[in-house]
PDB file of C-alpha atoms in Angstrom:
ATOM      1  CA  ASP T 240       0.000   0.000   0.000  1.00 90.00           C
ATOM      2  CA  THR T 241       2.913   2.338   0.751  1.00 91.00           C
ATOM      3  CA  LEU T 242       4.344   1.706  -2.691  1.00 95.00           C
ATOM      4  CA  GLU T 243       0.972   2.212  -4.344  1.00 95.00           C
ATOM      5  CA  TYR T 244       0.727   5.605  -2.643  1.00 94.00           C
ATOM      6  CA  ALA T 245       4.319   6.587  -3.476  1.00 94.00           C
ATOM      7  CA  HIS T 246       3.914   5.507  -7.096  1.00 95.00           C
ATOM      8  CA  SER T 247       0.665   7.480  -7.391  1.00 94.00           C
ATOM      9  CA  LYS T 248       2.683  10.549  -6.406  1.00 93.00           C
ATOM     10  CA  GLY T 249       5.364   9.769  -8.999  1.00 92.00           C
ATOM     11  CA  VAL T 250       7.895   8.416  -6.486  1.00 92.00           C
ATOM     12  CA  VAL T 251       9.739   5.147  -7.131  1.00 92.00           C
ATOM     13  CA  HIS T 252      11.591   3.789  -4.085  1.00 92.00           C
ATOM     14  CA  GLY T 253      14.316   1.972  -6.021  1.00 90.00           C
ATOM     15  CA  ASP T 254      15.955   0.353  -2.968  1.00 90.00           C
ATOM     16  CA  ILE T 255      13.504  -2.218  -1.631  1.00 93.00           C
ATOM     17  CA  LYS T 256      15.416  -4.635   0.625  1.00 93.00           C
ATOM     18  CA  PRO T 257      14.950  -6.242   4.056  1.00 93.00           C
ATOM     19  CA  ALA T 258      16.878  -3.510   5.859  1.00 92.00           C
ATOM     20  CA  ASN T 259      14.348  -0.946   4.617  1.00 93.00           C
ATOM     21  CA  ILE T 260      11.311  -2.715   6.053  1.00 93.00           C
ATOM     22  CA  ILE T 261      10.612  -2.428   9.751  1.00 94.00           C
ATOM     23  CA  ARG T 262       7.900  -3.640  12.092  1.00 93.00           C
ATOM     24  CA  ILE T 263       6.738  -1.386  14.904  1.00 94.00           C
ATOM     25  CA  LYS T 264       6.507  -3.699  17.941  1.00 94.00           C
ATOM     26  CA  LYS T 265       3.860  -1.682  19.728  1.00 95.00           C
ATOM     27  CA  THR T 266       1.373  -1.732  16.840  1.00 95.00           C
ATOM     28  CA  ASN T 267       2.702  -4.534  14.604  1.00 91.00           C
ATOM     29  CA  ASP T 268       2.557  -2.062  11.729  1.00 91.00           C
ATOM     30  CA  VAL T 269       5.047  -2.663   8.927  1.00 90.00           C
ATOM     31  CA  LYS T 270       6.775   0.405   7.494  1.00 92.00           C
ATOM     32  CA  LEU T 271       8.877   0.984   4.401  1.00 93.00           C
ATOM     33  CA  THR T 272      11.845   3.221   5.171  1.00 90.00           C
ATOM     34  CA  ASP T 273      14.775   4.894   3.453  1.00 84.00           C
ATOM     35  CA  PHE T 274      13.487   6.679   0.422  1.00 80.00           C
ATOM     36  CA  GLY T 275      17.067   8.040   0.125  1.00 65.00           C
ATOM     37  CA  ILE T 276      17.567   7.033  -3.510  1.00 61.00           C
ATOM     38  CA  ALA T 277      13.903   7.375  -4.456  1.00 59.00           C
ATOM     39  CA  ARG T 278      13.297   9.273  -7.635  1.00 57.00           C
ATOM     40  CA  VAL T 279      10.415  11.520  -8.492  1.00 56.00           C
ATOM     41  CA  THR T 280       9.388  10.439 -11.929  1.00 53.00           C
ATOM     42  CA  PRO T 281       7.928  12.687 -14.595  1.00 49.00           C
ATOM     43  CA  PHE T 282       4.256  12.285 -15.425  1.00 39.00           C
ATOM     44  CA  SER T 283       5.165   9.632 -17.983  1.00 36.00           C
ATOM     45  CA  GLY T 284       5.850   7.395 -14.998  1.00 41.00           C
ATOM     46  CA  HIS T 285       9.366   6.548 -16.128  1.00 39.00           C
ATOM     47  CA  LYS T 286      12.824   7.669 -15.081  1.00 42.00           C
ATOM     48  CA  LYS T 287      16.004   6.492 -16.726  1.00 43.00           C
ATOM     49  CA  GLY T 288      19.146   5.908 -14.723  1.00 40.00           C
ATOM     50  CA  MET T 289      17.716   5.283 -11.262  1.00 41.00           C
ATOM     51  CA  GLY T 290      20.243   5.052  -8.459  1.00 43.00           C
ATOM     52  CA  LEU T 291      21.601   1.683  -7.487  1.00 45.00           C
ATOM     53  CA  GLY T 292      19.820  -0.286  -4.826  1.00 46.00           C
ATOM     54  CA  PHE T 293      20.993  -3.568  -3.302  1.00 63.00           C
ATOM     55  CA  PRO T 294      21.689  -5.865  -6.299  1.00 88.00           C
ATOM     56  CA  TYR T 295      19.850  -8.980  -5.014  1.00 94.00           C
ATOM     57  CA  TYR T 296      16.594  -7.033  -4.961  1.00 95.00           C
ATOM     58  CA  MET T 297      16.978  -4.985  -8.140  1.00 94.00           C
ATOM     59  CA  SER T 298      14.827  -5.456 -11.222  1.00 96.00           C
ATOM     60  CA  PRO T 299      16.308  -6.427 -14.597  1.00 96.00           C
ATOM     61  CA  GLU T 300      15.565  -2.988 -16.045  1.00 95.00           C
ATOM     62  CA  GLN T 301      17.101  -1.247 -13.040  1.00 92.00           C
ATOM     63  CA  LEU T 302      20.326  -3.248 -13.403  1.00 92.00           C
ATOM     64  CA  SER T 303      20.570  -2.527 -17.119  1.00 91.00           C
ATOM     65  CA  GLY T 304      19.978   1.212 -16.766  1.00 89.00           C
ATOM     66  CA  LYS T 305      16.690   1.137 -18.672  1.00 91.00           C
ATOM     67  CA  LYS T 306      13.683   3.256 -17.805  1.00 88.00           C
ATOM     68  CA  THR T 307      12.100   2.262 -14.519  1.00 90.00           C
ATOM     69  CA  ASP T 308       8.822   2.897 -12.782  1.00 94.00           C
ATOM     70  CA  GLY T 309       6.796   1.404  -9.946  1.00 96.00           C
ATOM     71  CA  ARG T 310       6.869  -2.019 -11.568  1.00 97.00           C
ATOM     72  CA  SER T 311      10.571  -2.179 -10.685  1.00 96.00           C
ATOM     73  CA  ASP T 312       9.603  -1.875  -7.021  1.00 96.00           C
ATOM     74  CA  VAL T 313       7.031  -4.646  -7.580  1.00 98.00           C
ATOM     75  CA  PHE T 314       9.852  -6.910  -8.767  1.00 98.00           C
ATOM     76  CA  SER T 315      11.852  -6.116  -5.625  1.00 97.00           C
ATOM     77  CA  VAL T 316       8.860  -6.914  -3.403  1.00 97.00           C
ATOM     78  CA  GLY T 317       8.548 -10.224  -5.258  1.00 98.00           C
ATOM     79  CA  VAL T 318      12.185 -11.010  -4.418  1.00 98.00           C
ATOM     80  CA  LEU T 319      11.485 -10.216  -0.751  1.00 97.00           C
ATOM     81  CA  LEU T 320       8.339 -12.342  -0.664  1.00 97.00           C
ATOM     82  CA  PHE T 321      10.184 -15.253  -2.291  1.00 98.00           C
ATOM     83  CA  GLU T 322      13.001 -14.982   0.243  1.00 97.00           C
ATOM     84  CA  MET T 323      10.630 -14.682   3.219  1.00 96.00           C
ATOM     85  CA  LEU T 324       8.737 -17.820   2.230  1.00 97.00           C
ATOM     86  CA  THR T 325      11.644 -20.004   1.095  1.00 98.00           C
ATOM     87  CA  GLY T 326      14.651 -18.762   3.070  1.00 97.00           C
ATOM     88  CA  LYS T 327      16.537 -18.410  -0.217  1.00 97.00           C
ATOM     89  CA  LYS T 328      17.117 -15.652  -2.729  1.00 97.00           C
ATOM     90  CA  PRO T 329      15.534 -16.290  -6.132  1.00 98.00           C
ATOM     91  CA  PHE T 330      18.624 -15.150  -8.043  1.00 97.00           C
ATOM     92  CA  ILE T 331      22.214 -15.906  -7.113  1.00 94.00           C
ATOM     93  CA  GLY T 332      25.678 -15.569  -8.574  1.00 92.00           C
ATOM     94  CA  ASP T 333      29.277 -16.120  -7.567  1.00 91.00           C
ATOM     95  CA  ASP T 334      30.025 -12.448  -8.180  1.00 90.00           C
ATOM     96  CA  ILE T 335      28.149  -9.255  -9.035  1.00 90.00           C
ATOM     97  CA  SER T 336      28.298  -9.929 -12.800  1.00 92.00           C
ATOM     98  CA  ALA T 337      26.898 -13.448 -12.424  1.00 94.00           C
ATOM     99  CA  LEU T 338      24.174 -12.155 -10.091  1.00 94.00           C
ATOM    100  CA  MET T 339      23.190  -9.450 -12.566  1.00 95.00           C
ATOM    101  CA  LEU T 340      23.033 -12.009 -15.400  1.00 95.00           C
ATOM    102  CA  SER T 341      20.916 -14.298 -13.244  1.00 96.00           C
ATOM    103  CA  ILE T 342      18.444 -11.504 -12.490  1.00 97.00           C
ATOM    104  CA  ALA T 343      18.306 -10.515 -16.157  1.00 96.00           C
ATOM    105  CA  ARG T 344      18.039 -13.985 -17.695  1.00 96.00           C
ATOM    106  CA  ASP T 345      17.319 -16.841 -15.290  1.00 97.00           C
ATOM    107  CA  ARG T 346      13.944 -18.125 -14.231  1.00 97.00           C
ATOM    108  CA  HIS T 347      13.672 -18.165 -10.456  1.00 98.00           C
ATOM    109  CA  PRO T 348      13.123 -21.529  -8.756  1.00 98.00           C
ATOM    110  CA  SER T 349       9.663 -22.629  -7.757  1.00 98.00           C
ATOM    111  CA  ALA T 350       8.805 -21.248  -4.310  1.00 98.00           C
ATOM    112  CA  LYS T 351       6.556 -24.259  -3.738  1.00 97.00           C
ATOM    113  CA  ALA T 352       9.394 -26.679  -4.579  1.00 97.00           C
ATOM    114  CA  LEU T 353      11.547 -25.000  -1.924  1.00 98.00           C
ATOM    115  CA  ASN T 354       8.740 -24.772   0.641  1.00 98.00           C
ATOM    116  CA  SER T 355       5.815 -27.123   0.102  1.00 97.00           C
ATOM    117  CA  THR T 356       3.589 -25.054   2.425  1.00 96.00           C
ATOM    118  CA  VAL T 357       3.553 -22.093   0.017  1.00 96.00           C
ATOM    119  CA  PRO T 358       0.024 -21.968  -1.446  1.00 95.00           C
ATOM    120  CA  HIS T 359      -0.179 -22.212  -5.253  1.00 96.00           C
ATOM    121  CA  ILE T 360      -1.863 -18.797  -5.419  1.00 96.00           C
ATOM    122  CA  VAL T 361       1.030 -17.217  -3.517  1.00 97.00           C
ATOM    123  CA  GLU T 362       3.492 -18.884  -5.873  1.00 98.00           C
ATOM    124  CA  ARG T 363       1.554 -17.381  -8.809  1.00 98.00           C
ATOM    125  CA  ILE T 364       1.707 -13.934  -7.166  1.00 98.00           C
ATOM    126  CA  ILE T 365       5.469 -14.302  -6.749  1.00 98.00           C
ATOM    127  CA  ASP T 366       5.866 -15.562 -10.311  1.00 98.00           C
ATOM    128  CA  ARG T 367       3.973 -12.603 -11.738  1.00 98.00           C
ATOM    129  CA  SER T 368       5.935 -10.090  -9.685  1.00 98.00           C
ATOM    130  CA  LEU T 369       9.239 -11.608 -10.866  1.00 98.00           C
ATOM    131  CA  GLU T 370       8.470 -11.532 -14.573  1.00 98.00           C
ATOM    132  CA  LYS T 371      11.485 -10.329 -16.581  1.00 97.00           C
ATOM    133  CA  ASP T 372       9.272  -8.371 -18.976  1.00 96.00           C
ATOM    134  CA  ILE T 373       7.977  -5.331 -17.108  1.00 96.00           C
ATOM    135  CA  GLU T 374       4.717  -5.500 -19.094  1.00 96.00           C
ATOM    136  CA  ASP T 375       3.983  -8.974 -17.692  1.00 97.00           C
ATOM    137  CA  ARG T 376       4.363  -7.924 -14.036  1.00 98.00           C
ATOM    138  CA  TYR T 377       1.699  -6.376 -11.861  1.00 98.00           C
ATOM    139  CA  GLN T 378       1.166  -2.960 -13.388  1.00 97.00           C
ATOM    140  CA  ARG T 379       0.586  -1.419  -9.959  1.00 97.00           C
ATOM    141  CA  ALA T 380       1.813  -2.355  -6.489  1.00 97.00           C
ATOM    142  CA  GLY T 381      -1.762  -1.991  -5.268  1.00 97.00           C
ATOM    143  CA  LEU T 382      -2.908  -4.870  -7.489  1.00 97.00           C
ATOM    144  CA  MET T 383      -0.326  -7.157  -5.931  1.00 97.00           C
ATOM    145  CA  ALA T 384      -1.275  -5.961  -2.441  1.00 96.00           C
ATOM    146  CA  GLU T 385      -4.953  -6.601  -3.198  1.00 97.00           C
ATOM    147  CA  GLN T 386      -4.248 -10.192  -4.209  1.00 97.00           C
ATOM    148  CA  LEU T 387      -2.106 -10.773  -1.114  1.00 96.00           C
ATOM    149  CA  ARG T 388      -4.885  -9.364   1.103  1.00 96.00           C
ATOM    150  CA  LYS T 389      -7.346 -11.828  -0.471  1.00 96.00           C
ATOM    151  CA  VAL T 390      -4.984 -14.711   0.304  1.00 96.00           C
ATOM    152  CA  VAL T 391      -4.592 -13.578   3.916  1.00 94.00           C
ATOM    153  CA  ALA T 392      -8.383 -13.215   4.262  1.00 94.00           C
ATOM    154  CA  LYS T 393      -8.913 -16.729   2.901  1.00 93.00           C
ATOM    155  CA  ILE T 394      -6.304 -18.171   5.277  1.00 91.00           C
ATOM    156  CA  ASP T 395      -7.913 -16.328   8.194  1.00 90.00           C
ATOM    157  CA  GLU T 396     -11.308 -17.728   7.161  1.00 91.00           C
ATOM    158  CA  VAL T 397      -9.989 -21.297   7.009  1.00 88.00           C
ATOM    159  CA  LEU T 398      -8.272 -20.936  10.391  1.00 88.00           C
ATOM    160  CA  ALA T 399     -11.444 -19.498  11.949  1.00 88.00           C
ATOM    161  CA  GLN T 400     -13.441 -22.457  10.613  1.00 88.00           C
ATOM    162  CA  LYS T 401     -10.917 -24.897  12.056  1.00 87.00           C
ATOM    163  CA  ARG T 402     -11.075 -23.175  15.463  1.00 88.00           C
ATOM    164  CA  SER T 403     -14.858 -23.316  15.467  1.00 85.00           C
ATOM    165  CA  GLY T 404     -14.886 -27.019  14.554  1.00 76.00           C
ATOM    166  CA  PHE T 405     -16.237 -26.779  10.987  1.00 65.00           C
TER     167      PHE T 405
END
């Protein structure tokens, strides 16, 4: 939701990584921090030459210096979600060049194959967010968030039914 809001204002974060996501203990709210390299994009929604974020979480277009927009942040969130659910990064390399090639060319492993408890729908959400072609990804962070909320609601519903004995 934070990214949806930022993108609607023409701001692309560009440095989504675990260190920039915090949870407030008192409220359990999750916050996105460090908009230090964020770019305000022109009304076209694109900015070429975004600053460098942490390579593991960067989108293919960000690494290659192509035009970027909010869909690059969507890719980074997909990397985070994959890592949170599997304990592994979706793209690896022995050095920075190999990592960049992996992000640009390789298909990420199946999240479900690495963690059998990942629901198929969540794997599909991850897969869509990690599409190499920016046109095939979620076109807005809010669409991805909406699908994730539906999954959480369904899980909550199933758990409530189990607690009530149905």
